[in-house]
Coordinates of N, CA and C in Angstrom, one line a residue:
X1033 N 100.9 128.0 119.7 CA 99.6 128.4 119.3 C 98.9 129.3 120.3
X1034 N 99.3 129.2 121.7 CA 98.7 130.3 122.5 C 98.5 131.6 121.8
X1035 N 99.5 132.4 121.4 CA 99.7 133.5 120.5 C 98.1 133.8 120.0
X1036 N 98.1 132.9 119.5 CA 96.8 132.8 118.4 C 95.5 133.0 119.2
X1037 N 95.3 132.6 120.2 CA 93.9 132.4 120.9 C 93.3 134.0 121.6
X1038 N 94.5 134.4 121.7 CA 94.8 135.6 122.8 C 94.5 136.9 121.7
X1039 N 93.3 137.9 121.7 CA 93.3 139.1 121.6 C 93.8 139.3 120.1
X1040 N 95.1 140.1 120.7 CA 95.9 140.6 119.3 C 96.6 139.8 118.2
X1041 N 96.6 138.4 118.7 CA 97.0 136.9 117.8 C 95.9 137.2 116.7
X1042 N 94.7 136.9 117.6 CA 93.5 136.3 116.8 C 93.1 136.8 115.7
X1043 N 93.3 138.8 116.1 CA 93.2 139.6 115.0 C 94.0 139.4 113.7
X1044 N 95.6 139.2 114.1 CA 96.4 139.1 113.4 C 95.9 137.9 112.1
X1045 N 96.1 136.2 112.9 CA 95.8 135.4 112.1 C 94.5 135.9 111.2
X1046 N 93.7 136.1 111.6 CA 92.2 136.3 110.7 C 92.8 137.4 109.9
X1047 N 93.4 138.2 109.9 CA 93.9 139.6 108.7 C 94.1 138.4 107.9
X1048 N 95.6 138.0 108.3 CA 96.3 137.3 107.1 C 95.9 135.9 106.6
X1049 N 94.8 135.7 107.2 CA 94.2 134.2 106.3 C 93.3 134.9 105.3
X1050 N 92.6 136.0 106.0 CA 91.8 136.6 105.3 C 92.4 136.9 103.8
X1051 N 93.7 137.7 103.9 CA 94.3 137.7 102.5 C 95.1 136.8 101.9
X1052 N 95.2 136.1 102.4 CA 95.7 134.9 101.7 C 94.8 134.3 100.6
X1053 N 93.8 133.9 101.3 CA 92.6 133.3 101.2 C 92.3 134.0 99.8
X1054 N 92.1 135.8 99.7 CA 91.5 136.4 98.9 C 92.7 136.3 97.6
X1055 N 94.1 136.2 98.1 CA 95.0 135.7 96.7 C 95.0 135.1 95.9
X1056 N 94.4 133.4 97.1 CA 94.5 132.0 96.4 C 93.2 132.5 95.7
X1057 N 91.9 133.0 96.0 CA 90.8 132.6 95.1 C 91.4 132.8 94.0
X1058 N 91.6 133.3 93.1 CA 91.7 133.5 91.3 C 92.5 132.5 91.1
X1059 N 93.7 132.2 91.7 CA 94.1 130.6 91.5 C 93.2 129.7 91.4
X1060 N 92.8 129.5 92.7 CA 91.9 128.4 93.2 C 90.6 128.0 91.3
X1061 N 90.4 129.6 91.6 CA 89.3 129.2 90.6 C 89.6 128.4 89.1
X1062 N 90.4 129.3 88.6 CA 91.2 128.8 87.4 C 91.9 127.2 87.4
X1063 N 92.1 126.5 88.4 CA 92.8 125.2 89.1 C 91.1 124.3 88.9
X1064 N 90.5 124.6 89.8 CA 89.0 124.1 89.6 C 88.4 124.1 88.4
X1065 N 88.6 124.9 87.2 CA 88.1 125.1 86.1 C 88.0 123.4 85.5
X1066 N 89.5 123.3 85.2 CA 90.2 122.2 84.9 C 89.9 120.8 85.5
X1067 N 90.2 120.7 87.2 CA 90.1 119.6 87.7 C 90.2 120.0 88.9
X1068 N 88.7 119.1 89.5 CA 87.6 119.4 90.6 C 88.1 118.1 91.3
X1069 N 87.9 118.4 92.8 CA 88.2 117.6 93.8 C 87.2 116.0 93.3
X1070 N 86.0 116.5 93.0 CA 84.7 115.4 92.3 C 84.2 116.0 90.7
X1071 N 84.7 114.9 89.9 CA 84.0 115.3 88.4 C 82.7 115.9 88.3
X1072 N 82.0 115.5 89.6 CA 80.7 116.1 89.3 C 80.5 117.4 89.6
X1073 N 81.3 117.8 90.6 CA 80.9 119.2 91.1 C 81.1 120.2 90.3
X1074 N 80.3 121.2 90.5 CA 80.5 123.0 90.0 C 81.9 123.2 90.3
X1075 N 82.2 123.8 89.5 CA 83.6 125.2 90.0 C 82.8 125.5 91.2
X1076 N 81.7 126.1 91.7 CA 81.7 127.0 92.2 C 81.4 125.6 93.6
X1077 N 80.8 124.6 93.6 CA 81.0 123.7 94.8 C 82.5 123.5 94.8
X1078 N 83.1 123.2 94.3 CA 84.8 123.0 94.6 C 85.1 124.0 95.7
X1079 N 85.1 125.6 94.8 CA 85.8 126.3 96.0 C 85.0 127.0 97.2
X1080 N 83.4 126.2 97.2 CA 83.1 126.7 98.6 C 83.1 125.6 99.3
X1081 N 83.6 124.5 98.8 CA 84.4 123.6 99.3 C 85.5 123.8 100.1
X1082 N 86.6 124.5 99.6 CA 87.9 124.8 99.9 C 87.8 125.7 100.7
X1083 N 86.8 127.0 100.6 CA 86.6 128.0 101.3 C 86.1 128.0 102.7
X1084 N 85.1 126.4 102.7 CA 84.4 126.0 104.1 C 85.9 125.3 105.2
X1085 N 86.9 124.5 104.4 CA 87.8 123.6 104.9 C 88.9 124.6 105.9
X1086 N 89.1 126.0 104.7 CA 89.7 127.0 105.1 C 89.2 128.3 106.7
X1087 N 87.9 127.8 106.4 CA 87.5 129.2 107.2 C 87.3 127.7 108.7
X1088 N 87.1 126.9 108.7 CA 86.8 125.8 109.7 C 88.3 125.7 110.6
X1089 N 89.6 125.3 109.4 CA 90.7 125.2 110.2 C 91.0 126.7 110.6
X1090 N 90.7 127.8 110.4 CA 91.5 128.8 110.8 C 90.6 129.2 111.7
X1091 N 89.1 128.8 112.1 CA 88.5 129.3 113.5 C 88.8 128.0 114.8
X1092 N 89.3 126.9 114.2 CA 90.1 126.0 115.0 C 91.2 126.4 115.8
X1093 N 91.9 127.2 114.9 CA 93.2 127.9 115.3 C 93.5 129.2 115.9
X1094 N 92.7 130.0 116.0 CA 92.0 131.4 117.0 C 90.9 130.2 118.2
X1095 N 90.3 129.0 118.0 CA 89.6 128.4 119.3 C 88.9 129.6 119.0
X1096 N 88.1 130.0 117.9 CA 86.7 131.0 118.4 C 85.8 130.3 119.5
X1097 N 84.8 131.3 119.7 CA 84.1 130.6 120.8 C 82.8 131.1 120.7
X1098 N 81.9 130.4 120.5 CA 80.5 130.7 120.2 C 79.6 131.3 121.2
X1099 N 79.3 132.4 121.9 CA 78.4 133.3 123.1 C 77.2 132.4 122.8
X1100 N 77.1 132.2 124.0 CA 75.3 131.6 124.6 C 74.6 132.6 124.9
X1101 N 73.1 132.3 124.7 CA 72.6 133.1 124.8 C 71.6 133.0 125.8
X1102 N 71.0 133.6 127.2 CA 70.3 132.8 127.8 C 68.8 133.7 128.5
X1103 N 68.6 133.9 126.5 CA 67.5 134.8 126.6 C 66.1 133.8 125.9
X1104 N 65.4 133.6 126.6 CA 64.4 132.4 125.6 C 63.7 133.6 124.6
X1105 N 64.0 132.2 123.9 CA 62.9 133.1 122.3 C 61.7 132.1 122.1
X1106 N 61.5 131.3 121.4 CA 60.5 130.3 120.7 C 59.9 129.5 122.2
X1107 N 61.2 128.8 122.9 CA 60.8 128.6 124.1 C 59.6 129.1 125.1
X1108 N 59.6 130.1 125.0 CA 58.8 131.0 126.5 C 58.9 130.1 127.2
X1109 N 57.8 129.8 128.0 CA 58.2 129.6 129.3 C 58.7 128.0 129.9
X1110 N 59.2 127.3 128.6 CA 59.9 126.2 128.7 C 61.3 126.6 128.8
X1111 N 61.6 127.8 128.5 CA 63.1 127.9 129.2 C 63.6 128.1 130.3
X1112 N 64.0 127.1 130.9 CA 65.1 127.0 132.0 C 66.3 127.6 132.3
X1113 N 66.8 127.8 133.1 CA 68.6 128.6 133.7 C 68.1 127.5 134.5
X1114 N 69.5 126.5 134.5 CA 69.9 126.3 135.8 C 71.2 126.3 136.9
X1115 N 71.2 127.3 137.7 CA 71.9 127.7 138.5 C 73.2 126.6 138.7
X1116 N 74.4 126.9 138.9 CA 75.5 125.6 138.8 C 75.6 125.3 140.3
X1117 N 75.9 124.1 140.8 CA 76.0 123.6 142.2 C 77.1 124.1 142.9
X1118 N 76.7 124.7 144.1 CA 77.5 125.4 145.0 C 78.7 124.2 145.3
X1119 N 79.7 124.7 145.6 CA 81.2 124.1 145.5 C 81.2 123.3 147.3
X1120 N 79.9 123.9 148.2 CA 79.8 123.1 149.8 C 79.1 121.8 149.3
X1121 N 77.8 122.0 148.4 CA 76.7 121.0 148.3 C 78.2 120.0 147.0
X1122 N 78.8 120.4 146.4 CA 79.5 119.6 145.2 C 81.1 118.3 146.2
X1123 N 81.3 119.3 147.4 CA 82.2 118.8 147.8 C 81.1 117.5 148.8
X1124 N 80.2 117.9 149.5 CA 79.8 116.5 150.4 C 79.3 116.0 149.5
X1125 N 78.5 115.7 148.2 CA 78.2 115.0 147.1 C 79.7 114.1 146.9
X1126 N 80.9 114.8 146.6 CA 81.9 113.7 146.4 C 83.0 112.9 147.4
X1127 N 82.1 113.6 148.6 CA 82.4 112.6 149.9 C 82.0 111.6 150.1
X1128 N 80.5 111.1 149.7 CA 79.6 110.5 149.9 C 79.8 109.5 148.9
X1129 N 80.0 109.9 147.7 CA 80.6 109.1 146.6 C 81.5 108.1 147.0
X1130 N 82.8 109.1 147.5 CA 83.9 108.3 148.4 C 84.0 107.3 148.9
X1131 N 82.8 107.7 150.6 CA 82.8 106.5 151.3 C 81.8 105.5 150.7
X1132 N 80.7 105.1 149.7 CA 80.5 104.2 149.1 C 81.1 103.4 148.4
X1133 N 82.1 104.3 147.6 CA 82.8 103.6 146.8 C 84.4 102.5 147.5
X1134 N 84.6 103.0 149.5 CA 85.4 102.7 150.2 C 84.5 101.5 150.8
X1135 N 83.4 101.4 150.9 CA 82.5 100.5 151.5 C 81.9 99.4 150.6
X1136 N 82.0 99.9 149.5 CA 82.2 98.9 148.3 C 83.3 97.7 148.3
X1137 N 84.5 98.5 147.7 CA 85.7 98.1 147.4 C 85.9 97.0 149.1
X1138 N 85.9 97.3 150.1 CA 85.9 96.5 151.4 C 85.1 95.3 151.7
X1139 N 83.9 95.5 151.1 CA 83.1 94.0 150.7 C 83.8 93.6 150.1
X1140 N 83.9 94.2 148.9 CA 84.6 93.0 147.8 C 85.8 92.4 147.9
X1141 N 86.4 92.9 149.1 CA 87.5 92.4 149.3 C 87.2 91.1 150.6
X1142 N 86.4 91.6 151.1 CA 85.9 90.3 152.5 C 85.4 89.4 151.7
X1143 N 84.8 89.4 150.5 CA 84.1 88.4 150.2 C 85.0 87.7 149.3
X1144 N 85.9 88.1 148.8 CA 87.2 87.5 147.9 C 88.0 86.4 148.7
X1145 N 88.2 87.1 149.9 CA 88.7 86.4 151.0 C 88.3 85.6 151.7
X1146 N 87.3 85.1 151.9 CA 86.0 84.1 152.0 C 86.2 83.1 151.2
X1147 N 86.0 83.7 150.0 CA 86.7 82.6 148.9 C 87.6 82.1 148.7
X1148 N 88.4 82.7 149.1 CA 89.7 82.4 149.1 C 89.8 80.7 150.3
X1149 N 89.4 81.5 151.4 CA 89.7 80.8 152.6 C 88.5 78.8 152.2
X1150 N 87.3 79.7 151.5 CA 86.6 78.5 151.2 C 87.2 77.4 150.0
X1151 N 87.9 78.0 149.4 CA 88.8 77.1 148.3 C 90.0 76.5 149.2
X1152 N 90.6 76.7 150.0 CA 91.9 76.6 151.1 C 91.1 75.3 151.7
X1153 N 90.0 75.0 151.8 CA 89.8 74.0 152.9 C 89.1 73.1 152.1
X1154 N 88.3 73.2 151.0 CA 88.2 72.1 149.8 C 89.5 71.5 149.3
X1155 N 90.7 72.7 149.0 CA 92.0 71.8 148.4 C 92.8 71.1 149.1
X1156 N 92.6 70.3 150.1 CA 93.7 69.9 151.4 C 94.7 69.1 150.5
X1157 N 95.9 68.9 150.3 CA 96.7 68.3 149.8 C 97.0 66.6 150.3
X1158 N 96.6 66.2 148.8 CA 96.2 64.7 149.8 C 98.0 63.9 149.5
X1159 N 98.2 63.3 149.8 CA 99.5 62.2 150.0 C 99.1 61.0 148.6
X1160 N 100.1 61.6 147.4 CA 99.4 60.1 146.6 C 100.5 59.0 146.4
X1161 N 100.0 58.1 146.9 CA 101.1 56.5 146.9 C 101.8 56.4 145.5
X1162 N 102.8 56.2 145.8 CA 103.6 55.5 145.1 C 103.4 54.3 144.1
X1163 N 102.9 54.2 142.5 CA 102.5 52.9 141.8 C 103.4 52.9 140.4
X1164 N 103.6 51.7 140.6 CA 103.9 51.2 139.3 C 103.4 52.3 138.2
X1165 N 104.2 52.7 136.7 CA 103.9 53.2 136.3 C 102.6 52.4 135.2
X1166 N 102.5 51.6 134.7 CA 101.4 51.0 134.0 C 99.9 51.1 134.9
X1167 N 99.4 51.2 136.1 CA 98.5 51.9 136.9 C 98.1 52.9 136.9
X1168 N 99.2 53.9 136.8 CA 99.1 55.2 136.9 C 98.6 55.7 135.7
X1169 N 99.0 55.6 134.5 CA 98.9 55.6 133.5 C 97.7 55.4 133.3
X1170 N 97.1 53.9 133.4 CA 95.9 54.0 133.3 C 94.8 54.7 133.8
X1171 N 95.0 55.1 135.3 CA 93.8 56.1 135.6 C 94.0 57.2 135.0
X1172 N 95.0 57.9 134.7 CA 95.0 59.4 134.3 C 94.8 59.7 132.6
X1173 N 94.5 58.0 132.1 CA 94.0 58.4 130.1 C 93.3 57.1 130.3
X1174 N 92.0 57.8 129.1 CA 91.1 56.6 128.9 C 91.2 56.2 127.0
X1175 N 91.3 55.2 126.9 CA 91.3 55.1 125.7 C 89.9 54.8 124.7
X1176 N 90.0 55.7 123.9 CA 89.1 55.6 122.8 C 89.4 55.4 121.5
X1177 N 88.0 55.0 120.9 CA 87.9 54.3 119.2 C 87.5 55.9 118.3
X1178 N 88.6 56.4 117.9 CA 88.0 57.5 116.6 C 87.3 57.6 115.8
X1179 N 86.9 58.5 114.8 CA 86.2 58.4 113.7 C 87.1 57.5 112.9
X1180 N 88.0 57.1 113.0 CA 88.4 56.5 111.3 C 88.4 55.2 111.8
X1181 N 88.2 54.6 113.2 CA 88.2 53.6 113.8 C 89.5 53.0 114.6
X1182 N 90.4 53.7 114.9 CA 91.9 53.6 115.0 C 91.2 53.6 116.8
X1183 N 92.2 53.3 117.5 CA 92.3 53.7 119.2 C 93.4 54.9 119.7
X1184 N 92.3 55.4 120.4 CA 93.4 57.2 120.9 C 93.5 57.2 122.2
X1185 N 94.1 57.3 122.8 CA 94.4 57.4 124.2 C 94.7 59.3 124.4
X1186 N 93.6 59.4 125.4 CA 93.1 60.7 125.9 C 93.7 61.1 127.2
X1187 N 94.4 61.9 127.5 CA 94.0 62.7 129.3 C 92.8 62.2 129.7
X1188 N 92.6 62.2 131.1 CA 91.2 62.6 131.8 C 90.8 63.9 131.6
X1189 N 91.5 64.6 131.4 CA 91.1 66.1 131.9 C 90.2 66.6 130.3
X1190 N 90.1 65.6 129.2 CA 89.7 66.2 127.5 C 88.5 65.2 127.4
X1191 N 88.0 64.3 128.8 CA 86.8 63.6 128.3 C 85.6 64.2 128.6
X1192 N 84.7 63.5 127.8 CA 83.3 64.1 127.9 C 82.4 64.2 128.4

């Protein structure tokens, strides 16, 4: 598609959509007569229907490009230019960005690690004795009465 964007492309495609375009109409129209994209529509909404869909993909396909204009009209003296940011003032702007975002990210890592270190000395790994299994059992589920009245024996870790 480069072809197309470039000069002598652009010319080319717009000739030949142009006539194409001018072929299909007498088709088009006679096809619309009969049976319209919407029952309700005109012939003549159908093909400036088709005509809009047509002339949209083919200025997609040349990438036309719309000229600014940067002459005020209606504006007066509410119109602004403003000058684009020199490439010295644009580069220490994203240095400065940098080292914030490096002085950021370095907290967040001290303070992770903090945490880290603060969980490490709450979880000391304790030594748990040795018991009969009927003890054990009992501290780690508590038993309860259900809705239907039956007894359920629960985890600790699902009570309320």
């Amino acid at each position: 598609m480069g072809f197309f964007t470039s000069n002598p492309g652009k010319i080319l495609w717009v000739l030949g959509a142009v006539l194409v375009t001018l072929v299909k109409l007498p088709f088009l129209s006679l096809y619309y007569a009969f049976s319209r994209p919407n029952p309700k529509w005109t012939v003549r909404q159908a093909l400036m229907n088709r005509l809009m869909r047509a002339f949209l993909y083919h200025s997609a396909v040349v990438q036309a490009k719309t000229p600014l204009n940067f002459k005020p009209g209606t504006e007066g003296d509410r119109f602004v230019t403003i000058p684009p940011v020199e490439k010295r003032q644009q580069k220490e702007r994203e240095k400065e960005e940098r080292l914030v975002r490096l002085q950021a990210n370095k907290q967040i890592r001290q303070e992770k690690q903090l945490q880290k270190d603060q969980q490490k000395k709450e979880k000391k790994p304790q030594k748990r004795k040795r018991e009969d299994s009927t003890t054990e059992s009992s501290e780690r589920h508590k038993s309860v009465v259900g809705r239907n009245g039956r007894q359920i024996t629960l985890p600790l870790r699902f009570r309320d």
